[in-house]
Amino acid sequence: MESTVSNIFLANRSKNIRSSAIREILKITVKDSNFLSFAGGLPNPNLLNKELLNQSMEETILFSSEVALQYGDSSGYTDLKKIILEKFVLDEGVKLDSIMITHGSQQGLDILGKLLMDENTNVLVEDPVYLGALQAFSPYGPNLISLPMEFDGPNVSELKKILSEKKIHCFYTNPNYQNPSTITWSLEKRRAVANLLDEFGVILIEDEAYKYLDFSGIIYPSIFSYRKEKDLTFVLGSFSKIISPGFRIGWVIVPEVYKDSFNRIKQGIDLNTNQFSQIILTKLLSLMDINEHFSKIQTHYRNQKNQLVELLNHYLPEVKFQDPQGGMFLWVEYPDVRENELMERIMEKKVVMVPGNEFRLKESDSAFFRMNFSFLQGSDMEEGVKRIHSVYRDIIT
Amino acid sequence: MESTVSNIFLANRSKNIRSSAIREILKITVKDSNFLSFAGGLPNPNLLNKELLNQSMEETILFSSEVALQYGDSSGYTDLKKIILEKFVLDEGVKLDSIMITHGSQQGLDILGKLLMDENTNVLVEDPVYLGALQAFSPYGPNLISLPMEFDGPNVSELKKILSEKKIHCFYTNPNYQNPSTITWSLEKRRAVANLLDEFGVILIEDEAYKYLDFSGIIYPSIFSYRKEKDLTFVLGSFSKIISPGFRIGWVIVPEVYKDSFNRIKQGIDLNTNQFSQIILTKLLSLMDINEHFSKIQTHYRNQKNQLVELLNHYLPEVKFQDPQGGMFLWVEYPDVRENELMERIMEKKVVMVPGNEFRLKESDSAFFRMNFSFLQGSDMEEGVKRIHSVYRDIIT
């Protein structure tokens, strides 16, 4: 099939385009509701207050339909940017017009790839790395380089070595409860890396998708906040994990010197982000008590995480993982099995997780799986772990 | 400013990225409500039935919130695709899974640029050409070639000459009430061009954004319908002009051999189109009488067009234009003035139109302007024409 396509016409860059096992798995689980899925990164839609959402929609049509049903500014709806600046951007010195609204933060990654990455531009990424970033960047042909990670952030001396050896243009990172590794950078490492990036003049692409999903309500300062070279830092935020992925709304804090180019790229790719959703979301955010909401989702996710940790400790004491401080995933190593084999066998039992090699530039021999704990509820979660347990036992004995 | 940016880091392709005068003008007119704008391509939001929209929103939250507030399939929401196939795709042989939902048809153009265009890929476009297509394609670096147009479609012998002389990979066209020229292809030319494209193995990108905006309710068959090489044809559709641009929902009919690659690109750029809007739109379309709605908007736009034509005939008898059969624009030649001068002078009088050279690969010496008639109502439209009249008189006398 692939060969037929390339025989017709296909841009050269198409050969670089990665598919996502996650989304293929998601399709299977959508079609067959008997599947128990630890695969997706699906927030729980029931955590959103539907009455406030209804009120927001009514007010949108009643008072703002002429704006909501029209084209809009490529950089985003101003009142939404104001709320983002006021409630979600904790860094000093960010101006209203530094905020660009995107169709989910995934679109922010695509725009940054287009803006910053040529064929063979050296781009540093964490190992393992968020799959969506690989999908967004790869078509532009950059030379992706893996940075070894430790439990509390990058290996700083390794980072210094890489930066000294070759010109690195951009570094993409997801420093809070990283997807998939769940690693959260210590304050020391944030500061040390910020200094190194300043010293070597490296652009930082800081993805804060999980910033507000700490189980204890901690909010870590951005790496951006430690940098002197603010013009070399893009910070991405998202409403997908804290409000709903259904709206597809994220944002990017864009340095002054890049604003014009960023905005022109946004124009070319979709004119502007969905006004209808932007305005409903703006009303919803102004009606909500956002701190109360954070506390509600943090509690919910903490309980879900604790449940999965207990189940794994009980049924699968051999597996290894770092107990995360936030986010939606566990990053679990299954000793003494091959990743592919375990994956195939659990899918026969109608359970899915995401194989760790999906998140790596070079395949690892160890068997890691990303396990989501936000989606499966109560006995379904236990049933899923039991099925994995029985398959795993079967393989290793 | 530009030089500062490129001194930092900017992908080479960034130099190819065009800005849109339209959207810059739109910004000015949004900030200063005294401006009378013939510039945008803004549909009239009041043509949409708000009660049905409210009902669609309520039902979405009541019955479908778990789907509407979640991630979705990259290729789009199945029930929406079903309605598109049933009510908006008139061509035979199109299958449900050939339809890919995009964030406006502008996003379809971006995906096709990424999929099909390398540096120096030869891409044929109409002269003048839809500006958004230039913005979408240019970053990928294709070699754009202009095709001379006549009142009823391309100059066919010129097309044959171009196709014979060099390998053309793709041809992008907007064959109904083209933006900006308003040209509508005759059936003979649709057939003749389809045959030529088949003969030379050229991919057709057929943009049907205005298909349902004929003032007499005529629906022209697609060029696609005349082609034998269905695998070399992409057809783009949009809800922006017929329902609302606020939802940012369009679609692309994608040939079987390209489906997988198209879908992977869509994943990488934004995971999936806004589920929330897709589901509300699905409900809305199933509640609406779509033919009655078409008839209502066609009548409205015809009346608006007639009004602008009468005003131009009365106040500016010197200007030339082809009376369009549909769409939202007149494409007006102003004799004996320079385009830039007229543009600058009318903006001083707080009126805007889009200068014709925005839509051209090479600047023309003639002064053309795209004048939208769907947005300004009643006396505002007359006042706008009067202001242009006084400036134009001033220049030519």
mmCIF file with all atom_site columns, N, CA and C in Angstrom, chain B residues 44 93 129 195 198 282 372:
data_model
loop_
_atom_site.group_PDB
_atom_site.id
_atom_site.type_symbol
_atom_site.label_atom_id
_atom_site.label_alt_id
_atom_site.label_comp_id
_atom_site.label_asym_id
_atom_site.label_entity_id
_atom_site.label_seq_id
_atom_site.pdbx_PDB_ins_code
_atom_site.Cartn_x
_atom_site.Cartn_y
_atom_site.Cartn_z
_atom_site.occupancy
_atom_site.B_iso_or_equiv
_atom_site.pdbx_formal_charge
_atom_site.auth_seq_id
_atom_site.auth_comp_id
_atom_site.auth_asym_id
_atom_site.auth_atom_id
_atom_site.pdbx_PDB_model_num
ATOM 1  N N  . ASN B 1 44  ? -23.324 36.229 6.584   1.00 0.00 ? 44  ASN B N  1
ATOM 2  C CA . ASN B 1 44  ? -24.196 36.915 7.531   1.00 0.00 ? 44  ASN B CA 1
ATOM 3  C C  . ASN B 1 44  ? -24.684 35.939 8.603   1.00 0.00 ? 44  ASN B C  1
ATOM 4  N N  . GLY B 1 93  ? -19.946 7.254  -6.208  1.00 0.00 ? 93  GLY B N  1
ATOM 5  C CA . GLY B 1 93  ? -18.753 6.456  -5.922  1.00 0.00 ? 93  GLY B CA 1
ATOM 6  C C  . GLY B 1 93  ? -17.939 6.926  -4.732  1.00 0.00 ? 93  GLY B C  1
ATOM 7  N N  . VAL B 1 129 ? -5.904  34.051 -8.053  1.00 0.00 ? 129 VAL B N  1
ATOM 8  C CA . VAL B 1 129 ? -6.074  32.812 -7.280  1.00 0.00 ? 129 VAL B CA 1
ATOM 9  C C  . VAL B 1 129 ? -6.521  33.145 -5.852  1.00 0.00 ? 129 VAL B C  1
ATOM 10 N N  . ASN B 1 195 ? -10.586 15.895 -18.947 1.00 0.00 ? 195 ASN B N  1
ATOM 11 C CA . ASN B 1 195 ? -9.928  15.010 -19.905 1.00 0.00 ? 195 ASN B CA 1
ATOM 12 C C  . ASN B 1 195 ? -8.425  15.288 -19.994 1.00 0.00 ? 195 ASN B C  1
ATOM 13 N N  . ASP B 1 198 ? -6.668  14.033 -16.922 1.00 0.00 ? 198 ASP B N  1
ATOM 14 C CA . ASP B 1 198 ? -6.539  12.568 -17.016 1.00 0.00 ? 198 ASP B CA 1
ATOM 15 C C  . ASP B 1 198 ? -5.378  12.202 -17.930 1.00 0.00 ? 198 ASP B C  1
ATOM 16 N N  . THR B 1 282 ? -23.705 18.424 13.604  1.00 0.00 ? 282 THR B N  1
ATOM 17 C CA . THR B 1 282 ? -24.414 17.223 13.152  1.00 0.00 ? 282 THR B CA 1
ATOM 18 C C  . THR B 1 282 ? -25.889 17.295 13.545  1.00 0.00 ? 282 THR B C  1
ATOM 19 N N  . ASN B 1 372 ? -16.764 42.602 -1.434  1.00 0.00 ? 372 ASN B N  1
ATOM 20 C CA . ASN B 1 372 ? -17.742 41.702 -0.817  1.00 0.00 ? 372 ASN B CA 1
ATOM 21 C C  . ASN B 1 372 ? -19.087 42.415 -0.683  1.00 0.00 ? 372 ASN B C  1
#
